[in-house]
C-alpha positions in Angstrom: 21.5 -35.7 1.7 22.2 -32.9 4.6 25.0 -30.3 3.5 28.0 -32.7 4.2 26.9 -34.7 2.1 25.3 -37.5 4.9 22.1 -39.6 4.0 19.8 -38.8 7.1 18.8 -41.6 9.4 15.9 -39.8 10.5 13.0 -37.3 8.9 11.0 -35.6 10.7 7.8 -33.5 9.2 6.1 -30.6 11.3 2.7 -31.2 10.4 -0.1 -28.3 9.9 2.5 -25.8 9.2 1.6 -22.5 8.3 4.7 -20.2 9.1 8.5 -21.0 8.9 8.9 -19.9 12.1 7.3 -23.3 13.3 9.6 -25.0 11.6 12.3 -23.1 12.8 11.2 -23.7 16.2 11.3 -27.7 15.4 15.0 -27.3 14.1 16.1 -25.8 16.8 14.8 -28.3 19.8 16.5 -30.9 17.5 19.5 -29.6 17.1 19.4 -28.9 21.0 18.4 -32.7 21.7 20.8 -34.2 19.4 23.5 -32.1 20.6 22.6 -33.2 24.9 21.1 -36.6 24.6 23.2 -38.4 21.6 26.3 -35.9 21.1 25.5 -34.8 17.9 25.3 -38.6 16.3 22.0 -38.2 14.9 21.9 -37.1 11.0 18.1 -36.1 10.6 16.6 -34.1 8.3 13.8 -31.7 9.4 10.7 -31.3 6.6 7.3 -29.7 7.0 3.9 -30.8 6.1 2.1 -28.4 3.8 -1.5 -28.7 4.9 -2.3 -24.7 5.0 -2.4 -21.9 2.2 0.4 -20.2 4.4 2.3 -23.0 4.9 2.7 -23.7 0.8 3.0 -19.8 0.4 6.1 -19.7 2.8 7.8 -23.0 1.3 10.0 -20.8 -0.6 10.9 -18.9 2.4 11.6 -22.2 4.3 14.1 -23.4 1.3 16.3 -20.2 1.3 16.2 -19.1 5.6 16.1 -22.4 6.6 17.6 -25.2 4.0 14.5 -27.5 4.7 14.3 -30.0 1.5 11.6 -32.1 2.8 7.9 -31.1 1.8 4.6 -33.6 2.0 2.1 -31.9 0.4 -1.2 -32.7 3.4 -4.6 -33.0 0.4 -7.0 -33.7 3.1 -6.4 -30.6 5.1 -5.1 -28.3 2.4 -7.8 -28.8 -0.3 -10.8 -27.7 1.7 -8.8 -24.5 3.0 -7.7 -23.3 -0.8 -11.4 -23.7 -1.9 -12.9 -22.6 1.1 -15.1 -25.8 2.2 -13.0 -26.3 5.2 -15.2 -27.5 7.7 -13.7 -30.0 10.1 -16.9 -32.0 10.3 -17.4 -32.8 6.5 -16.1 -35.5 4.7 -14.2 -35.0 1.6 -13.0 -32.6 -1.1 -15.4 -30.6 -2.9 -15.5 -31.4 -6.7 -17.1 -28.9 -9.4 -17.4 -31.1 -12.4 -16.9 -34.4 -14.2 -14.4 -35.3 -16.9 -15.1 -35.0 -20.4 -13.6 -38.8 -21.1 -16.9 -40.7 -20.6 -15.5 -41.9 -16.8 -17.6 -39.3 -15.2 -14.9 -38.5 -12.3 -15.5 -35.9 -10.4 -13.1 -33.1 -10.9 -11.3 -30.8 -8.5 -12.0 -27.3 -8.9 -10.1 -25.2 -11.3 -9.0 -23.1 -7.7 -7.2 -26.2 -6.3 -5.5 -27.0 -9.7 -4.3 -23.7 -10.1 -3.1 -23.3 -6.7 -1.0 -26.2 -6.5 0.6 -25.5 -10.4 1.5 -22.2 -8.3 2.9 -23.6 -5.3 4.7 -26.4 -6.9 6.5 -23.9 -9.5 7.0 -21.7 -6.6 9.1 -24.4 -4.7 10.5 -25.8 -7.2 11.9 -22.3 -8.4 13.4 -21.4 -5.1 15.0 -24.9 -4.9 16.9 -24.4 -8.2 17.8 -20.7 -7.4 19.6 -22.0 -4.4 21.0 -24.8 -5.6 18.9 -27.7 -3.2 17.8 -31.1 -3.8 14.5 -30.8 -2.3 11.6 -33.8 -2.0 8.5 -33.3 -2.5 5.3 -35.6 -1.8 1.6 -35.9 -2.0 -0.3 -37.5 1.1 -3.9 -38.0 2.2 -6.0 -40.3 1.3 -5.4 -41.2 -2.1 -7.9 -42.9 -4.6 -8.6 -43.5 -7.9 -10.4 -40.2 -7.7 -8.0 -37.9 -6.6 -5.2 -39.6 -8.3 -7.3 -39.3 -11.8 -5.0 -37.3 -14.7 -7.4 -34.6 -14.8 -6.9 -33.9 -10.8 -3.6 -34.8 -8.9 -2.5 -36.7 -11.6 -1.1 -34.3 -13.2 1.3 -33.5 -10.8 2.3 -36.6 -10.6 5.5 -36.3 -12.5 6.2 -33.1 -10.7 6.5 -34.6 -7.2 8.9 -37.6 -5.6 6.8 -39.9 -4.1 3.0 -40.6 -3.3 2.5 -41.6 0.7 0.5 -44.6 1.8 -1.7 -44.1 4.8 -2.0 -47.7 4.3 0.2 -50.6 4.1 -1.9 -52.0 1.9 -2.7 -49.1 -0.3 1.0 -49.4 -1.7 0.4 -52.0 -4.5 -3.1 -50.1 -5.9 -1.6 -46.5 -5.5 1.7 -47.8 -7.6 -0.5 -48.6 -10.4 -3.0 -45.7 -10.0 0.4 -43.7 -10.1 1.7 -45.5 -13.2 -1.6 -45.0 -14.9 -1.8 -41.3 -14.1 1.3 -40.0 -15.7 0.8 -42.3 -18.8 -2.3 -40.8 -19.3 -0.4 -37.1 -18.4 2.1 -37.9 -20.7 -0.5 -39.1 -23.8 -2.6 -35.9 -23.1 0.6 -33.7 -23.6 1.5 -35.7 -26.4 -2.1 -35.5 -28.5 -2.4 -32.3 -27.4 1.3 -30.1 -26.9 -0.6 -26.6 -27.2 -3.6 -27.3 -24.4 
């Protein structure tokens, strides 16, 4: 809901942001187009995809300058730049080690973990201190890998929603999704003081 209280028709996401003045930019040439083309009928709501380190750095500033409420959280891009394996040309997130479990999945390295505990305390944070609902969602392409407990499951019950870049990724991502935070919540369970 905007600040009247209105249930958007529209979001829109500026992708590969990595300063709110992008965003700010976006708001603006929507506010402008609304206003001309259809009189201010429009109720959007203007998000941004965080796929750089200075893009999840300045989500704070985004919540309290500019009252965005809408943030995708881009794996594929961001993942490479926080460990520093970006490179365009290779497929895939580096992993540094393998679960203790017996499944042998390939973790995510303790860099990417820690950055996102950061960033998600960090927006979460600012949204309480001023008062906004905000969304927050994980996108890329989601597997069984990345969506293990011991890597982006255990955000899981620290974000809204999981995107599909597939229609028919829907049905297996709900129940890699389910099985994540069960696992996340049985691992905080057995073990409160890990």
């Amino acid at each position: 809901q905007d600040a009247e209280g209105t249930i958007p028709d529209l979001r829109i996401f500026v992708p590969y942001v990595d300063d709110p003045s992008q965003v700010q930019q976006v708001q603006q040439m929507a506010r402008k187009i609304n206003r001309e083309e259809f009189h201010a009928e429009i109720h959007y709501a203007i998000g941004a995809t965080l796929e750089t380190p200075g893009g999840c750095r300045t989500a704070v500033d985004m919540i309290r300058d500019l009252n965005v409420k809408n943030f995708a959280i881009g794996t594929n891009d961001l993942f490479p730049l926080v460990d520093g394996s970006a490179d365009r040309h290779k497929k895939g997130t580096s992993y540094n080690s393998t679960t203790s479990d017996g499944t042998k999945t390939p973790l995510l390295s303790r860099g990417i973990v820690r950055f996102l505990k950061c960033m998600l305390h960090d927006i979460r944070s600012a949204a309480q201190k001023e008062r906004a609902e905000i969304s927050i969602g994980l996108c890329g392409e989601l597997n069984q890998v990345k969506l293990h407990p011991h890597n982006l499951g255990q955000f899981l019950p620290l974000v809204d929603y999981i995107a599909a870049g597939r229609p028919n990724q829907i049905p297996s991502l709900k129940i890699l999704a389910a099985s994540a935070i069960a696992q996340t919540m049985a691992d905080e369970y057995y073990n409160p003081f890990k």
